[in-house]
mmCIF file of C-alpha atoms in Angstrom:
data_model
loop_
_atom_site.group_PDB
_atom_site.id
_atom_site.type_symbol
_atom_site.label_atom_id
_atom_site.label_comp_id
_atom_site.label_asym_id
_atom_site.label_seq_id
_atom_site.Cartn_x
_atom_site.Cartn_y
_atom_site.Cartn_z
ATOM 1 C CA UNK A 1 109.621 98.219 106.222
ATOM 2 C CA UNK A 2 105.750 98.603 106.138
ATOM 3 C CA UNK A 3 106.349 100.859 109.030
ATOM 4 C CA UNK A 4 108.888 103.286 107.216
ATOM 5 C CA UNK A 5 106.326 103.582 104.634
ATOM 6 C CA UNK A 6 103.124 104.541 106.657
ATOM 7 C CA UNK A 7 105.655 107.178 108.659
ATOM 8 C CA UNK A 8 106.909 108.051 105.437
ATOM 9 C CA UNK A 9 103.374 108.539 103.707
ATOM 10 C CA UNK A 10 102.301 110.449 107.043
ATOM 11 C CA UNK A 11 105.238 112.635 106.891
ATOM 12 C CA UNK A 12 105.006 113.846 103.377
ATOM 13 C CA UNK A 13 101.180 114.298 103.472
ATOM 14 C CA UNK A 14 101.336 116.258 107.161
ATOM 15 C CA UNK A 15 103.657 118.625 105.776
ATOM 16 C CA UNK A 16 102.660 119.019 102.116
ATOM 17 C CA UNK A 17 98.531 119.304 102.513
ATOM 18 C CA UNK A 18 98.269 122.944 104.474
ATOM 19 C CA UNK A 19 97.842 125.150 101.199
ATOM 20 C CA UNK A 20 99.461 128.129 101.973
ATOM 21 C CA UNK A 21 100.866 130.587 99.264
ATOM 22 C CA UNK A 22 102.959 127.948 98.105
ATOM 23 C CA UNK A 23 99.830 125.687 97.383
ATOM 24 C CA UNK A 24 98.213 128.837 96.606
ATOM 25 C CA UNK A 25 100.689 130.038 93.731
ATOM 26 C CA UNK A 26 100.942 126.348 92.322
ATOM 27 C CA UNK A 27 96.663 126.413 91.780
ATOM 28 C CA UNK A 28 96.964 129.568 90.284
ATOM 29 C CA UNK A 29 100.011 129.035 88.005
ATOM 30 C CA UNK A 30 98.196 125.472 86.667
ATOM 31 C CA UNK A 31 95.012 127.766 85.929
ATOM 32 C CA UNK A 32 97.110 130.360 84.267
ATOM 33 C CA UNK A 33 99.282 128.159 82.322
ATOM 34 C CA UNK A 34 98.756 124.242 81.661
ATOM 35 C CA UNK A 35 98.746 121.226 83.602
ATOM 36 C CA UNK A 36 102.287 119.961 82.402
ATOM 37 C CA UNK A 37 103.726 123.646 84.319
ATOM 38 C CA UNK A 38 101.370 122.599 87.090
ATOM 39 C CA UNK A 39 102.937 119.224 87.459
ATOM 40 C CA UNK A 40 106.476 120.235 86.420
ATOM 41 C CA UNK A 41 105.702 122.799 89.771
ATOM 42 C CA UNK A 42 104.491 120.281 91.831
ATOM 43 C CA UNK A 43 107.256 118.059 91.595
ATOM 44 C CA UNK A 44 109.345 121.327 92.567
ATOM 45 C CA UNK A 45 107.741 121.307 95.844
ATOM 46 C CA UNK A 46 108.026 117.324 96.067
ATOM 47 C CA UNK A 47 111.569 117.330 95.572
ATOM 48 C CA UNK A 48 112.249 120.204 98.135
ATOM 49 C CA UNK A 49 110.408 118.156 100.665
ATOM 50 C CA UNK A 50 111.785 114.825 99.470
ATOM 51 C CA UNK A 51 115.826 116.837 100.053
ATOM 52 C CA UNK A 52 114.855 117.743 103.604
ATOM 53 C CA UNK A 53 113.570 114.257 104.738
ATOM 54 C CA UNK A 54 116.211 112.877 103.114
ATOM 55 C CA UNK A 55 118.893 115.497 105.177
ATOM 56 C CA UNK A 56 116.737 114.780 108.342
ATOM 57 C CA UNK A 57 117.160 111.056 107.730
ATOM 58 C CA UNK A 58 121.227 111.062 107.110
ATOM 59 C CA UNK A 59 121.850 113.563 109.617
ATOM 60 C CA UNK A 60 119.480 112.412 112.660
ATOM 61 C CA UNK A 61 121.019 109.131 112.390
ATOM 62 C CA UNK A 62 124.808 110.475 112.837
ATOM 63 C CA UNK A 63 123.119 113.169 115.697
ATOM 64 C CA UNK A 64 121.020 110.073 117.248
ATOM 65 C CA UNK A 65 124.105 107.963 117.613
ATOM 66 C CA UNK A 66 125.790 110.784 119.801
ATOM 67 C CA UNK A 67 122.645 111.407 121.313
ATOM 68 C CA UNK A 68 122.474 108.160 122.062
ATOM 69 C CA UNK A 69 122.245 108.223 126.036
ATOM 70 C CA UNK A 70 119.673 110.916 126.345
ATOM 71 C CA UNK A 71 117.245 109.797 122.937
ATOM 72 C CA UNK A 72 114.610 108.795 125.481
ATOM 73 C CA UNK A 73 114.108 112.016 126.728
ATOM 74 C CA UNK A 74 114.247 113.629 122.881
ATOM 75 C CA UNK A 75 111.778 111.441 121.822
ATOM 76 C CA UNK A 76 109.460 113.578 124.118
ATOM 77 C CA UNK A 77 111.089 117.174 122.903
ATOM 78 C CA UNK A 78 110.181 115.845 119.091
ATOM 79 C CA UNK A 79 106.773 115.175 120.286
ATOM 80 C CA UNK A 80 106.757 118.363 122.007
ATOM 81 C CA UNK A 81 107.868 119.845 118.885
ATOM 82 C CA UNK A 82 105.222 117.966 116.633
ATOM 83 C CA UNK A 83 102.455 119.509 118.771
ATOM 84 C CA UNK A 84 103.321 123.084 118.762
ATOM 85 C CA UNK A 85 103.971 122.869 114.929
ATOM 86 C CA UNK A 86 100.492 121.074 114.436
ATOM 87 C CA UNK A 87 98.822 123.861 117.586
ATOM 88 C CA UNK A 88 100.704 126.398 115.623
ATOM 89 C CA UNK A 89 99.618 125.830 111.878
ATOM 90 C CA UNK A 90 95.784 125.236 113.745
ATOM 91 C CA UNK A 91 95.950 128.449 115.837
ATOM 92 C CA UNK A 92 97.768 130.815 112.600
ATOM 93 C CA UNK A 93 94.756 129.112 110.140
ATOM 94 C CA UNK A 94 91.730 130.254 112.251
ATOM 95 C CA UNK A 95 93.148 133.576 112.979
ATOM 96 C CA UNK A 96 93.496 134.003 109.201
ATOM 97 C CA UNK A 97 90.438 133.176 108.910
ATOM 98 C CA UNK A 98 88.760 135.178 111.129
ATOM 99 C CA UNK A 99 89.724 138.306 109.810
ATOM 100 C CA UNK A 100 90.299 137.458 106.196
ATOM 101 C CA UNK A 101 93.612 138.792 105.584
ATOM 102 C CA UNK A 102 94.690 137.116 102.779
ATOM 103 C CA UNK A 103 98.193 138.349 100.896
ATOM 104 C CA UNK A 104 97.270 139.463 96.826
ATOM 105 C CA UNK A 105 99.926 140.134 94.847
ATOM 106 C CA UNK A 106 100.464 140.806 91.462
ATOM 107 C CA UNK A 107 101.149 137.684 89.391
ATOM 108 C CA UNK A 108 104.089 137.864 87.300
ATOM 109 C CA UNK A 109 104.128 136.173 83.787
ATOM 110 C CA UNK A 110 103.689 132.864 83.863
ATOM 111 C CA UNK A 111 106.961 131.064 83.743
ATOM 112 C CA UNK A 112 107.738 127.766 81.785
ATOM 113 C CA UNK A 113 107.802 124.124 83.092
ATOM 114 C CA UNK A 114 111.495 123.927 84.151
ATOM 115 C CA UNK A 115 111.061 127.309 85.313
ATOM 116 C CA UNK A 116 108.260 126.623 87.055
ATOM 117 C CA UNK A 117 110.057 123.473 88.727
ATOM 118 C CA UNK A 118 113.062 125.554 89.727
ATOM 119 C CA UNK A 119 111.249 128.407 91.555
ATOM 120 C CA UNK A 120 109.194 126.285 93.176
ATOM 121 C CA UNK A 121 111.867 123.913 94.384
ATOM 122 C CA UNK A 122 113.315 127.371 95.585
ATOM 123 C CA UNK A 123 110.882 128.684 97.560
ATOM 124 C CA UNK A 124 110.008 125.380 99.036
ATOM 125 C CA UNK A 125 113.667 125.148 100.252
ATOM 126 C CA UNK A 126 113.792 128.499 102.034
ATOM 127 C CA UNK A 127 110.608 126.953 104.194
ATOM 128 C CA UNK A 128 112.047 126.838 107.966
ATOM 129 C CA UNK A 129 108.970 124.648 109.190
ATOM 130 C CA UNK A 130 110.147 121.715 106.638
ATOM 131 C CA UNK A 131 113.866 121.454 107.998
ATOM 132 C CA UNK A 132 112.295 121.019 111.611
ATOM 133 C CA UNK A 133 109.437 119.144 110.908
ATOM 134 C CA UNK A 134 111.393 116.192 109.311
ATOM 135 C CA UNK A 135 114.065 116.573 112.081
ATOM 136 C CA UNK A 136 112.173 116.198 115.062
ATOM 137 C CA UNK A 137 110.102 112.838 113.259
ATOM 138 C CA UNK A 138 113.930 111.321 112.554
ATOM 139 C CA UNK A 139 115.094 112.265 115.657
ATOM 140 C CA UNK A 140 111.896 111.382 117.504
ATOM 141 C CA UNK A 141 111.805 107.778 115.335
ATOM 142 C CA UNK A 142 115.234 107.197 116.310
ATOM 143 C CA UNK A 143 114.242 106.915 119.889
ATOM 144 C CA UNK A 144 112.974 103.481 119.941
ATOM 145 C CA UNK A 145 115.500 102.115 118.073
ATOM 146 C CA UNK A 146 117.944 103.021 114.644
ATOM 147 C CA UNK A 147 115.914 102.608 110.963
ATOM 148 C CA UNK A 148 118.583 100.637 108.804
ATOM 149 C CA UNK A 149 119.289 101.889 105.347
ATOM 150 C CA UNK A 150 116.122 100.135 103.732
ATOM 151 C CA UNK A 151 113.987 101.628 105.921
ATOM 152 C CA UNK A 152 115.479 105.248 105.476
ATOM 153 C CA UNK A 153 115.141 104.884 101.925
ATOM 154 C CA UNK A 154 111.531 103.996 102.160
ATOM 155 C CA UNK A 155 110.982 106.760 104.252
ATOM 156 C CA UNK A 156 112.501 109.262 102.307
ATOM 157 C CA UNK A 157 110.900 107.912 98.974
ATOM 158 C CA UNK A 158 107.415 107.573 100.676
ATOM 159 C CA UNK A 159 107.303 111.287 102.221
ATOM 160 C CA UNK A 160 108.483 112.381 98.636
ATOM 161 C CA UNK A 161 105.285 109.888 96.821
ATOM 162 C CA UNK A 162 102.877 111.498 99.174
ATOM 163 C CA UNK A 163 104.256 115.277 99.109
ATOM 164 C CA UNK A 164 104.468 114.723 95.116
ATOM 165 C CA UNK A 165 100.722 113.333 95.110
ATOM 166 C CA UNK A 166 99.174 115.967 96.734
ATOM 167 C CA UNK A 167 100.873 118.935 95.086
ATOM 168 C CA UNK A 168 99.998 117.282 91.700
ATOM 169 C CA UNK A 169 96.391 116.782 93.040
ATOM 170 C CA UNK A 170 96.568 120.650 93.545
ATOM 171 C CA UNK A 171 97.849 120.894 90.165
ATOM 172 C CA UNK A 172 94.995 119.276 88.393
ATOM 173 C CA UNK A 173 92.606 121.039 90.020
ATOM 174 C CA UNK A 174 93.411 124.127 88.360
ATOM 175 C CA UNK A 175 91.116 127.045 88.745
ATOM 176 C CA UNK A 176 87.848 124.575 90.000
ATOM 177 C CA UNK A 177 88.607 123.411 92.434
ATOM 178 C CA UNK A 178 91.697 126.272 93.424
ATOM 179 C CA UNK A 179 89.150 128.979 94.420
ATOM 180 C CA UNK A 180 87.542 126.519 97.130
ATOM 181 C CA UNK A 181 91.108 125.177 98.293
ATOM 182 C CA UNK A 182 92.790 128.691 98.318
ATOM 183 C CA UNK A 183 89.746 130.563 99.550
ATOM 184 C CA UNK A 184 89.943 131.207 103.407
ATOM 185 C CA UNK A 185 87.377 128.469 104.368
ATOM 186 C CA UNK A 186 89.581 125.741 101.927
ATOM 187 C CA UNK A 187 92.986 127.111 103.831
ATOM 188 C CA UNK A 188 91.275 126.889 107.246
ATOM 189 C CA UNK A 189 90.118 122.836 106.440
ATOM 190 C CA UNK A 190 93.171 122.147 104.941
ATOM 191 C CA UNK A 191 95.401 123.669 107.838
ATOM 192 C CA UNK A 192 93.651 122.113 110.369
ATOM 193 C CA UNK A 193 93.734 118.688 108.598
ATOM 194 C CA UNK A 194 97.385 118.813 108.479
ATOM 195 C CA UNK A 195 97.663 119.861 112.452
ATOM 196 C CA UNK A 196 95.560 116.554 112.695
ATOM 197 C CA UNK A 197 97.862 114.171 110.438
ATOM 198 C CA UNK A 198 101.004 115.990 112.794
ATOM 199 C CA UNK A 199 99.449 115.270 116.361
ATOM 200 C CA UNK A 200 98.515 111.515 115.072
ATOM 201 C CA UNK A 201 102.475 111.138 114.277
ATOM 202 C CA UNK A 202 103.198 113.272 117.443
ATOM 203 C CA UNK A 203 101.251 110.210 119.611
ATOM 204 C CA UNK A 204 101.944 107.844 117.273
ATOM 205 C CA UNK A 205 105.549 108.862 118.643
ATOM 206 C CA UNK A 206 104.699 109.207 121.952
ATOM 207 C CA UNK A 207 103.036 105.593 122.004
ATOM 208 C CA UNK A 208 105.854 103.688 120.448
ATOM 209 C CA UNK A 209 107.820 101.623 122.603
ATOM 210 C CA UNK A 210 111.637 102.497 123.710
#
């Protein structure tokens, strides 16, 4: 159980700290707005995450138990995948930063709380990185052995309690602390942080016996 919840915890916060425009929009809406359209926002993005590690939980289990003969040898693809995802974010965060080409757009009018929940539960879903992020750790995880329905549970509710902590954490910060996370040296820490939380689980993987 205490293991579902520290791969759980590591999951949500590897894929929810990078602030990207996402993170970006959700600082910027809080400072436009208030902190309740902030949180109500947040929680948007903590859901979508929380939907997709609960999908990558139900359905790696049913494609783990036909995958059953070669899982030892997926393990290593899902740590394979872990790496190029964390190399990936790393590489695409310093090249950004380098030559400072940062998207501005026009910001629309502020919308309201369930609006603001909605949207951002909307964009968050259309996020391909998510889907196979939380795939290859359930896959990977299911490797060295099957998680019973306890322990899927905690995982799901403990990537959603970290995902939902951090974007709410964004929230609060508001315009402060949003122009030194969503400047280019705040996305380039907080990008490379997250490549560093995803290589941890990628060995963490790699280590675990099966």
């Amino acid at each position: 159980m205490t293991a579902a919840l520290v791969a759980g915890l590591l999951a949500g916060y590897g894929i929810a700290v990078p602030v990207g425009a996402v993170g970006t929009y959700l600082v910027s809406l809080t400072a436009r707005t208030s902190l309740r359209t902030g949180a109500w926002a947040a929680l948007g993005v903590a859901t979508a995450d929380g939907i997709y590690a609960l999908a990558a939980t139900l359905g790696g289990t049913a494609l783990a138990a036909a995958l059953r003969p070669v899982l030892g040898p997926l393990r290593w693809v899902c740590v394979l995948v872990l790496l190029g995802l964390a190399v990936w974010g790393a590489v695409t965060a310093l090249r950004e930063y380098r030559s400072h080409r940062f998207a501005t757009r026009a910001a629309p009018a502020p919308p309201g709380p369930a609006r603001a929940f909605w949207g951002l539960l909307g964009i968050t879903l259309l996020n391909p990185t998510t889907v196979i992020y939380f795939a290859a750790l359930v896959l990977g995880s299911q490797a060295s052995g099957p998680a019973g329905p306890w322990e899927q549970g905690v995982f799901v509710l403990a990537a959603f309690a970290a995902s939902a902590s951090w974007q709410v954490l964004l929230a609060r910060s508001g315009a402060l602390l949003g122009r030194a996370l969503t400047g280019p040296r705040g996305r380039l820490v907080t990008a490379l942080v997250a490549s560093g939380v995803m290589t941890a689980l990628a060995v963490r993987m790699a280590v675990a016996p099966g």
